[in-house]
Coordinates of C-alpha atoms in Angstrom, one line a residue:
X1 CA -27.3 1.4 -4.6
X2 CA -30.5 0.1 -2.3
X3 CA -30.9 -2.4 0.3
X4 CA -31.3 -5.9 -1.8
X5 CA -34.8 -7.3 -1.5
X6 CA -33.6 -10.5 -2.9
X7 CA -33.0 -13.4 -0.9
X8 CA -29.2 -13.4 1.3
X9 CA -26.9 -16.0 -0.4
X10 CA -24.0 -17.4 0.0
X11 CA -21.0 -17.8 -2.8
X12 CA -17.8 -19.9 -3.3
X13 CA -15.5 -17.1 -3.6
X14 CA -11.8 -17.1 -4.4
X15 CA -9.1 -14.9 -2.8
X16 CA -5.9 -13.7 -4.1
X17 CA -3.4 -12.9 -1.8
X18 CA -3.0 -13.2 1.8
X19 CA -1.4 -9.6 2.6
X20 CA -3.6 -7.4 5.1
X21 CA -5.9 -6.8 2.3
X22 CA -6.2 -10.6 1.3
X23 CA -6.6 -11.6 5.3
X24 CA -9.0 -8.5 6.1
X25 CA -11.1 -9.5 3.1
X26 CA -11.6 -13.2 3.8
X27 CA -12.5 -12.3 7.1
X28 CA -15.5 -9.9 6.2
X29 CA -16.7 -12.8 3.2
X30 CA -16.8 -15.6 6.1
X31 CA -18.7 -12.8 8.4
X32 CA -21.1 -12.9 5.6
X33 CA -21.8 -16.4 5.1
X34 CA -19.4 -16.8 2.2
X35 CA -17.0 -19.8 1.6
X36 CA -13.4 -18.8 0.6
X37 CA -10.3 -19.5 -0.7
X38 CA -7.2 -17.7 -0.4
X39 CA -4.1 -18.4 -2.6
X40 CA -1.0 -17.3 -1.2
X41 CA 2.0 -18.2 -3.5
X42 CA 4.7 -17.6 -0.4
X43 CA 4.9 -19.7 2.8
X44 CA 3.4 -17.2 5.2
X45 CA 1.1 -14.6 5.8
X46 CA 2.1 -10.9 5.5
X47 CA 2.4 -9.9 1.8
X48 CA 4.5 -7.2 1.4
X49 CA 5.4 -6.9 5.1
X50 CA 7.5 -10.3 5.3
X51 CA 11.0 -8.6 5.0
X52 CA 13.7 -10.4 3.3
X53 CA 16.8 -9.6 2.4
X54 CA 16.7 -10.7 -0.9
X55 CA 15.6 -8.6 -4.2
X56 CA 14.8 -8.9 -7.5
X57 CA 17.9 -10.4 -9.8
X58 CA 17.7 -7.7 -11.7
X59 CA 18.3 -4.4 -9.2
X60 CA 15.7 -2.1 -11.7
X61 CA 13.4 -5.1 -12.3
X62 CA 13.2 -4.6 -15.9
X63 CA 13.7 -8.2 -17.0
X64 CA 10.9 -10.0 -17.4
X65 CA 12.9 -13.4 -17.1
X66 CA 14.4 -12.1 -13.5
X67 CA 13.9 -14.2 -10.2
X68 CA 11.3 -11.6 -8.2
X69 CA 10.6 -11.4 -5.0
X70 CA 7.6 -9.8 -3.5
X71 CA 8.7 -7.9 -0.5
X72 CA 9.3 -4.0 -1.0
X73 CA 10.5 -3.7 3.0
X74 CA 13.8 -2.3 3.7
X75 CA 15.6 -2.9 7.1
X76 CA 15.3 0.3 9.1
X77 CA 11.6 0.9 7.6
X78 CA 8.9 2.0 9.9
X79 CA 5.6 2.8 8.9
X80 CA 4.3 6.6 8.3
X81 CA 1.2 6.3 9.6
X82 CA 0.4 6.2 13.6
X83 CA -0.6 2.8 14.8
X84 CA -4.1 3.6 16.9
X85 CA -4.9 5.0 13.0
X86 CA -3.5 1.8 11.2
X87 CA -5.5 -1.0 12.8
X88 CA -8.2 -2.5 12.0
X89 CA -11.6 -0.9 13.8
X90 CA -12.4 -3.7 15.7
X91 CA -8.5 -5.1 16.3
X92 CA -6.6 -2.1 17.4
X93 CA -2.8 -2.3 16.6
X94 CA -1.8 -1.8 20.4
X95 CA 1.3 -1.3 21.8
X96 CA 3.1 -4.1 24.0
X97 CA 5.1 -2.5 26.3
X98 CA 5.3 -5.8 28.1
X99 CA 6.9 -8.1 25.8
X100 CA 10.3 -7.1 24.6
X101 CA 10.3 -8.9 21.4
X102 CA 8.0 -6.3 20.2
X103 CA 8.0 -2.5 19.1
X104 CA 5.8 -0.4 21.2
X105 CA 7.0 2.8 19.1
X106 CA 3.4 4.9 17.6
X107 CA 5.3 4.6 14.4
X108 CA 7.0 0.8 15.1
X109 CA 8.9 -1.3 12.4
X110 CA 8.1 -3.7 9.6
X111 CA 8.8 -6.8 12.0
X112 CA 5.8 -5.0 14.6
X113 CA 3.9 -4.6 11.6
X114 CA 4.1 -8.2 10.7
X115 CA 3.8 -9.5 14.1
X116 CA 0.3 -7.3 14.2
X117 CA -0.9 -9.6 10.8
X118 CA 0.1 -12.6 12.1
X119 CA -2.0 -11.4 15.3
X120 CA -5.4 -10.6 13.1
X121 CA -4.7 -14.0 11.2
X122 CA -4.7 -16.4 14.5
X123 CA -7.5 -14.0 16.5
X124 CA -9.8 -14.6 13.5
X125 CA -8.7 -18.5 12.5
X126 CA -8.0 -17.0 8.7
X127 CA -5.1 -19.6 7.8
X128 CA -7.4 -22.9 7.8
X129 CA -8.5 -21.2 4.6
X130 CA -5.1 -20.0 3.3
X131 CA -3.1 -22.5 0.5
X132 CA -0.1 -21.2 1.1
X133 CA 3.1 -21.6 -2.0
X134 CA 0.4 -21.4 -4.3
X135 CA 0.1 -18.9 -7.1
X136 CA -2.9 -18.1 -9.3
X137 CA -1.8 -18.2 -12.9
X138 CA -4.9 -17.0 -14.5
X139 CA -7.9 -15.9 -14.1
X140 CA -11.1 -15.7 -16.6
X141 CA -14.4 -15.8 -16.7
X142 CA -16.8 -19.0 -17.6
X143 CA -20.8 -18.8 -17.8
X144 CA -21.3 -16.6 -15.3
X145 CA -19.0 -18.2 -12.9
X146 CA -14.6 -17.5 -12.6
X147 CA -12.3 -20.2 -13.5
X148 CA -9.2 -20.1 -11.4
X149 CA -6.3 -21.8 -12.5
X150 CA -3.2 -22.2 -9.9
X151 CA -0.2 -24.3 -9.1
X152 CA 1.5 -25.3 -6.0
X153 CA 5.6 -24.9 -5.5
X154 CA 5.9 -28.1 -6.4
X155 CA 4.3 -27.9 -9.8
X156 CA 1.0 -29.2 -8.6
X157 CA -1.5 -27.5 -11.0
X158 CA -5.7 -26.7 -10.4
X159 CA -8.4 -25.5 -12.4
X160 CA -11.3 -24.8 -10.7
X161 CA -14.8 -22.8 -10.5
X162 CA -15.4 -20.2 -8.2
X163 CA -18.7 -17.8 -8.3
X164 CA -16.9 -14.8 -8.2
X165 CA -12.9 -13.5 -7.1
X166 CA -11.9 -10.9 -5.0
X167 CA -8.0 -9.3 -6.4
X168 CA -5.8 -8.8 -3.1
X169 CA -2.8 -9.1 -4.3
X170 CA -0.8 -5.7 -3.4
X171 CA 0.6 -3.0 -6.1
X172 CA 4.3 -2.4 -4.5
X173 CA 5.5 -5.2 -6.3
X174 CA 5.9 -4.0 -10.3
X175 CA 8.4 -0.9 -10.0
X176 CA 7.9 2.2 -12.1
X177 CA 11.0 3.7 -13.6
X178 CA 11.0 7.3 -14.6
X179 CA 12.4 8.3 -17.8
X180 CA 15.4 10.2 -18.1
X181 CA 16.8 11.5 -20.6
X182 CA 20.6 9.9 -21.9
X183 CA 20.6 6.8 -19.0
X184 CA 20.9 4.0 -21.5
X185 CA 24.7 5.4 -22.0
X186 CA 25.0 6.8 -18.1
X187 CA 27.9 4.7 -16.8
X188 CA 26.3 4.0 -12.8
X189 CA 24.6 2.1 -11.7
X190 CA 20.7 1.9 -11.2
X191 CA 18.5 0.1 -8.7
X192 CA 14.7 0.5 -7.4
X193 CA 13.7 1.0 -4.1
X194 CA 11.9 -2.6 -4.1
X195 CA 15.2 -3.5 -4.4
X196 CA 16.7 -1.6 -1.6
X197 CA 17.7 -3.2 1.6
X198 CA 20.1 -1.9 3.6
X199 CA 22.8 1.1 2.7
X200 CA 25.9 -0.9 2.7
X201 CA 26.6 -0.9 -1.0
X202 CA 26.5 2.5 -1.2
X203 CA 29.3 3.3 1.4
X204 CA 31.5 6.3 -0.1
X205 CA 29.6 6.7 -3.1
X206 CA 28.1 9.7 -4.3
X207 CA 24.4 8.8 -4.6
X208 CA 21.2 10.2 -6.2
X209 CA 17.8 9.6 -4.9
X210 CA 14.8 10.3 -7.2
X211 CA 11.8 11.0 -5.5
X212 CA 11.1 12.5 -2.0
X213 CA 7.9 11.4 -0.5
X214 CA 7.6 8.9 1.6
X215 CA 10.3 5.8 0.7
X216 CA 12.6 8.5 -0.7
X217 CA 12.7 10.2 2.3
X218 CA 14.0 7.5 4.5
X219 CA 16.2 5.8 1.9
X220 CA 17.3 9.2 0.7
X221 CA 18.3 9.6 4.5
X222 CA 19.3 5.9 5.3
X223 CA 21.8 5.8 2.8
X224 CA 23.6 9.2 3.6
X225 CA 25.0 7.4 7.1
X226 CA 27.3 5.5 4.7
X227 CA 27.6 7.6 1.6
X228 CA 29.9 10.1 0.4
X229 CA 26.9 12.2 -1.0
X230 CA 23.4 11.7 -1.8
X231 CA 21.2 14.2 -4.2
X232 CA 17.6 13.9 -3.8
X233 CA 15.9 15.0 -7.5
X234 CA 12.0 15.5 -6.0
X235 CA 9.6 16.3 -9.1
X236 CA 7.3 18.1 -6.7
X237 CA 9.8 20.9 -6.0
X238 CA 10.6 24.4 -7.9
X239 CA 13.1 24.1 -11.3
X240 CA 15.7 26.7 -9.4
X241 CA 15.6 24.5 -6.0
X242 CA 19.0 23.8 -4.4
X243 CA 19.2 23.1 -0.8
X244 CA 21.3 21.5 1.8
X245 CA 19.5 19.0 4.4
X246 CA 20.7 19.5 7.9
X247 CA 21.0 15.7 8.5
X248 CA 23.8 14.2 10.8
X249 CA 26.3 13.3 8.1
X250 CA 26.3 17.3 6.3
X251 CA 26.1 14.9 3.3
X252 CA 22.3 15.5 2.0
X253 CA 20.9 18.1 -0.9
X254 CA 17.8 18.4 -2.4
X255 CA 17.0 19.3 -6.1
X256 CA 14.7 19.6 -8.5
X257 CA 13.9 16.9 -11.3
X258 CA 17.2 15.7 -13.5
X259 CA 17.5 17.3 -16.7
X260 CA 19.8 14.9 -18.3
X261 CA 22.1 12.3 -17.8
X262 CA 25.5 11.2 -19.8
X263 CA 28.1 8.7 -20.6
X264 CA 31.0 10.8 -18.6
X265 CA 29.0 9.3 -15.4
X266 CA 27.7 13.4 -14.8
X267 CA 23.8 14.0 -14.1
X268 CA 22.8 17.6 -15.2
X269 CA 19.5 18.7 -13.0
X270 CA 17.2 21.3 -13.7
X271 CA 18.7 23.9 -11.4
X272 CA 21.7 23.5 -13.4
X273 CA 23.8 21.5 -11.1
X274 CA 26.3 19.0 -12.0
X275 CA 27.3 16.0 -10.4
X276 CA 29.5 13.0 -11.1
X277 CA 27.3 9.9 -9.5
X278 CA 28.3 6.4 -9.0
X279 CA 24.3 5.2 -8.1
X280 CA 20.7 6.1 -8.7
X281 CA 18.0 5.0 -6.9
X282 CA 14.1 5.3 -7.8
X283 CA 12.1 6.1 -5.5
X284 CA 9.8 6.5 -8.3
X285 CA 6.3 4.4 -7.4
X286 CA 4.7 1.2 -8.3
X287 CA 2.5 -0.1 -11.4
X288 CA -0.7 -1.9 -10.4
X289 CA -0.3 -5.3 -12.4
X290 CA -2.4 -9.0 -12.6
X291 CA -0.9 -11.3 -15.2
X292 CA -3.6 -13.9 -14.0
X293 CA -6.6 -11.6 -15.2
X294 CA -7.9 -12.4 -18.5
X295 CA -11.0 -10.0 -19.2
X296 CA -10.8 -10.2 -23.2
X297 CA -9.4 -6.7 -23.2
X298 CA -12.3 -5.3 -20.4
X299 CA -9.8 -4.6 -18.3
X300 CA -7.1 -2.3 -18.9
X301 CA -4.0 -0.2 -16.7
X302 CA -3.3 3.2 -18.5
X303 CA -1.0 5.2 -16.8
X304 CA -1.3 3.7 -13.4
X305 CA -5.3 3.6 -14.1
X306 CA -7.1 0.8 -13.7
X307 CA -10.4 1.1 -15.7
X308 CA -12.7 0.5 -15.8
X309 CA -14.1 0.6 -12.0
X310 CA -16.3 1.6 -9.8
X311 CA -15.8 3.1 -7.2
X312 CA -12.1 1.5 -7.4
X313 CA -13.8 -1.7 -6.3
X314 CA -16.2 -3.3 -9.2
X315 CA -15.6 -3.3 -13.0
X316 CA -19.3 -3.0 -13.9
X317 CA -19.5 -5.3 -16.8
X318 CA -18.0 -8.4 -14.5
X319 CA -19.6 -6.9 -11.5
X320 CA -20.0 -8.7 -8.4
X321 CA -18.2 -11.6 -9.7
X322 CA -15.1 -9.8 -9.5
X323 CA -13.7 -7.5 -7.9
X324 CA -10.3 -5.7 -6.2
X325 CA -9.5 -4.7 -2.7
X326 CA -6.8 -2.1 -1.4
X327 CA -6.7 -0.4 -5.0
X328 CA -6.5 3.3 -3.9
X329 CA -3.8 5.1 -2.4
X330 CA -4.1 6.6 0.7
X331 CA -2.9 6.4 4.7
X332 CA -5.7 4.9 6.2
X333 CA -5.3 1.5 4.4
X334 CA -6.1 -1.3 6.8
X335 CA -9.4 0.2 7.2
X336 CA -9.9 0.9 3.5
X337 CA -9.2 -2.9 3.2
X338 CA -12.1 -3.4 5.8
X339 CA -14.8 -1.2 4.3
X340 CA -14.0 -2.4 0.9
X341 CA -14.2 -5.8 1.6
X342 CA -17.6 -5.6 3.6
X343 CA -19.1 -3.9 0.6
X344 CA -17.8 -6.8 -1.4
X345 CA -19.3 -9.1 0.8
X346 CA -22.3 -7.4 1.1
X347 CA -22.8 -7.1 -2.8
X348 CA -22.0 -10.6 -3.3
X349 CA -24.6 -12.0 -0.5
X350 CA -27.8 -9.8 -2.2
X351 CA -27.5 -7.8 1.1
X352 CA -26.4 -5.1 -1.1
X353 CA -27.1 -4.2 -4.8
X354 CA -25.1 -2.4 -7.1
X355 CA -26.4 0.6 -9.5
X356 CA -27.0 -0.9 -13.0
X357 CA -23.8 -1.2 -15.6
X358 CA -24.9 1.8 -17.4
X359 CA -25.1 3.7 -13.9
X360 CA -22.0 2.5 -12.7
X361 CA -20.4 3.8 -15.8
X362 CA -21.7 7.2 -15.7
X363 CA -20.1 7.2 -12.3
X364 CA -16.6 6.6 -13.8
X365 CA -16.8 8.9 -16.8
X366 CA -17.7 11.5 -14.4
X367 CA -14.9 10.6 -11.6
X368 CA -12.3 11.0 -14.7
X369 CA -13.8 13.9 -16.1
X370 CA -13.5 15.7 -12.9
X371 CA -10.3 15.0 -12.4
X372 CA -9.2 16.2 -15.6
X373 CA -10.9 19.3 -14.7
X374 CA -8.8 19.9 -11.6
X375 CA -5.5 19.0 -14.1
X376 CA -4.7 15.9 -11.9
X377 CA -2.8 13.6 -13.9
X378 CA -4.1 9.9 -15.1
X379 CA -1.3 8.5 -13.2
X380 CA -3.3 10.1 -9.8
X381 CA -6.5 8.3 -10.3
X382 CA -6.0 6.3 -7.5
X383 CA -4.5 9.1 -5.4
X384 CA -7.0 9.7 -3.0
X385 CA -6.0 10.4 0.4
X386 CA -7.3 14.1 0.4
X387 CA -10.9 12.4 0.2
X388 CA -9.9 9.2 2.0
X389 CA -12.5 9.4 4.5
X390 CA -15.5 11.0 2.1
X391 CA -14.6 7.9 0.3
X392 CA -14.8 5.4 3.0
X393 CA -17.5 6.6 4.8
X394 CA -19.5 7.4 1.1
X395 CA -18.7 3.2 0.6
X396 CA -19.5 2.3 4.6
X397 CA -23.2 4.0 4.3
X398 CA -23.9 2.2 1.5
X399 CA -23.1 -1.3 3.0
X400 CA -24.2 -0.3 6.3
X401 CA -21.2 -0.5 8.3
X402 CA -19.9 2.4 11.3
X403 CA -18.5 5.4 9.4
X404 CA -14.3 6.7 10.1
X405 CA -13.5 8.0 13.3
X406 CA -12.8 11.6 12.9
X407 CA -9.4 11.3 15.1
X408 CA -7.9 8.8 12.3
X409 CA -8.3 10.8 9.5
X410 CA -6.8 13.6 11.3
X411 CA -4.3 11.8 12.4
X412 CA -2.9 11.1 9.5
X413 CA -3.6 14.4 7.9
X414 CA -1.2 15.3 10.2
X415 CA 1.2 12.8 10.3
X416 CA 1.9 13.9 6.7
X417 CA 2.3 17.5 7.0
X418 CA 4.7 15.9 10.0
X419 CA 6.5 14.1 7.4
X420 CA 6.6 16.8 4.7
X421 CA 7.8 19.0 6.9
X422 CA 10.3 17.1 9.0
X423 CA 11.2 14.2 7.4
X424 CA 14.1 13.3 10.4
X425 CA 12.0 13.4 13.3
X426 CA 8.2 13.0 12.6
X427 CA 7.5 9.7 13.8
X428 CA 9.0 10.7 16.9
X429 CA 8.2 14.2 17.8
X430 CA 4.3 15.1 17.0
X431 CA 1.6 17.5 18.5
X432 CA -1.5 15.6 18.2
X433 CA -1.7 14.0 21.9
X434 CA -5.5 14.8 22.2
X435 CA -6.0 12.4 19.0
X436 CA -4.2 10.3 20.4
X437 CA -6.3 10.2 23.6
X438 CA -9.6 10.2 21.5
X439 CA -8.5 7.1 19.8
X440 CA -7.7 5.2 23.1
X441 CA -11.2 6.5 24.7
X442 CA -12.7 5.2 21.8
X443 CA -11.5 1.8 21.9
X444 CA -11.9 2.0 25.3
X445 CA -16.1 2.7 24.9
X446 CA -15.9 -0.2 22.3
X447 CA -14.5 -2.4 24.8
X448 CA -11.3 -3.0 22.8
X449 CA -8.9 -2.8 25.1
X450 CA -9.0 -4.3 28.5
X451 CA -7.4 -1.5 30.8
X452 CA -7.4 2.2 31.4
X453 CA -6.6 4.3 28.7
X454 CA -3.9 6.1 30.6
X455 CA -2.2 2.6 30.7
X456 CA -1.2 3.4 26.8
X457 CA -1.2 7.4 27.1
X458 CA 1.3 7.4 29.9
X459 CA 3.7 4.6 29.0
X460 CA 3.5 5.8 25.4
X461 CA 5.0 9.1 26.0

């Protein structure tokens, strides 16, 4: 990619979503002379951090007929990643320590999480250009151009013609169910965790948790204050493993994967355990998924891969007119959600030019070829917090925008070896204060904050 020599334009371009990544992005396309529209099919901004206690009418979200709901948020949720690391570089997520109403935690709740959106949204005027309780029903593209077809809450439909589309509309929405072996005749019952809410229904029950990163964790651990037992089956861990959990309730073991499951209501795991459940839960991961996108076929998801594209941003054959921000998995997401978007903006102004469709190709065929090298699985593609900040600062040179801050990478480098290695207590026990006072010195020499830094080292402690 080169510095364009072509004259800087600006495009009618159509968001989808008004999540952070939605919000982030239409902020960076206005920065760069671009008109937008953002479709938001619910009433508010947020995305998947507007909690509700509602779920999916079907608690494994199998049905394709089922009343959904977008929201993954459970009630006692806080985030996993520091907030000096999780704000956006130029709006640090600060802590109020002066209003009541809010959480001032490093690792605060859904509801501060929320409130820190709604924040960005009004400090950068975003919602004049927000139709809210509308939803994009396809997507396709016309002569060169996008046609966008939507429809209001009300049944009010549109079909209009945008020059190109940015995709911003989340992947925790589509659960992914792992397959096990004799459930269609296990008696239980089965829900995801974008169902789960709130442990109640689980009270006296003896409970199995699949999957142990980051949601199975706390849910695993959420739902063992009520529950008779819970059983966490983590793929990641040893066939033989069998291991109690000092949590509060004595009530917690840990496991390897299930081995099989049967009609007597028993689950067999690979150590050779058996236990008589009355629940499972998956914590077993999202599928990426846009119904609205029709790309004749260009497109395609294969095992959690969306291909092709570029970078995780640009499909080359449709590239600039559309393309996807917040794909990747990794901690430091708001900022992904900034650099990606500038580089979208960028592209589509003639700021920035793109390598040619053949180059662009030879860039994918070689990111999948080296990952199958390495053994990492399809499903990983997208898995990329080890290189999170070669990434971002690999995309940032290119559109000419101030690299990662070495502190918030580390930070949450160690946040998750925190959270690996003590799941109870590491959002509130860490050993990282000198990150911590780099980031506020640094917002500080950036004129981000108003007052001292000690101000937020000392009352933070």
């Amino acid at each position: 990619m080169a510095p364009a020599q072509n004259q800087i334009t600006s495009k009618h371009v159509a968001v989808i979503g008004a999540g952070p990544a939605g919000l982030i992005t239409s902020r960076e396309l206005r920065r760069e002379g671009h008109s937008v529209v953002v479709f938001e099919r619910e009433k508010q901004v947020g995305g998947l951090w507007v909690y509700t206690p509602k779920s999916d009418s079907d608690p494994l979200s199998l049905d394709p007929t089922r009343s959904k709901v977008h929201s993954s948020i459970y009630e006692s949720l806080r985030t996993n990643v520091p907030r000096e690391s999780m704000g956006v570089r130029d709006f640090p997520f600060l802590p109020r320590f002066d209003d009541e109403s809010r959480d001032a935690r490093r690792y605060p709740n859904h509801r501060e999480v929320l409130a820190y959106i709604q924040d960005f949204a009004r400090e950068f005027k975003i919602e004049e250009m927000i139709r809210f309780e509308t939803e994009v029903v396809r997507v396709e593209p016309v002569d060169g151009k996008w046609r966008v077809q939507s429809k209001t809450s009300v049944g009010f439909s549109k079909d209009e013609i945008y020059e190109a589309v940015v995709v911003c509309n989340g992947h925790y929405t589509e659960p992914n169910i792992a397959h096990i072996p004799g459930i269609k005749s296990w008696p239980g019952k089965q829900i995801h965790s974008h169902n789960y809410r709130v442990p109640d229904p689980f009270e006296n029950e003896v409970v199995v948790v699949i999957g142990n990163f980051a949601s199975g964790a706390d849910i695993s651990r959420d739902i063992a204050k009520v529950a008779k037992e819970v059983h966490i089956a983590s793929r990641a861990r040893e066939p033989h493993t069998y291991e109690k959990i000092s949590v509060p309730q004595n009530n917690l073991w840990m496991h390897s994967e299930i081995d099989t499951t049967h009609e007597d209501g028993s689950i067999v795991f690979k150590n050779g355990k058996v236990i008589f459940a009355d629940s499972i839960v998956y914590c077993t991961g999202y599928k990426y998924n846009f119904p609205f996108l029709e790309t004749n076929g260009y497109l395609r998801i294969d095992e959690k891969r969306v291909e092709p594209l570029y970078k995780h941003v640009f499909p080359p054959a449709l590239a600039p007119g559309l393309a996807f921000v917040g794909l990747p998995a990794m901690g430091i997401v708001f900022v992904m959600f900034e650099i990606q978007s500038k580089w979208v903006a960028a592209v589509l102004s003639g700021r920035v030019t793109l390598p040619s469709t053949d180059k662009m190709m030879e860039d994918i065929n070689a990111w999948y070829a080296s990952l199958d090298a390495l053994g990492i699985p399809k499903r990983h593609t997208h898995t990329i917090g080890r290189i999170q900040s070669e990434y971002l600062n690999w995309i940032a040179k290119e559109s000419g925008c101030e690299l990662v801050e070495r502190w918030r990478g580390q930070e949450v480098d160690g946040g998750y070896l925190r959270l690996v290695a003590h799941p109870e207590t590491y959002r509130d026990e860490w050993d990282d204060d000198e990150l911590i006072e780099e980031a506020y010195n640094d917002f500080s020499k950036k004129k981000l904050i108003s007052v001292d830094p000690s101000y937020y080292l000392e009352n933070g402690r």
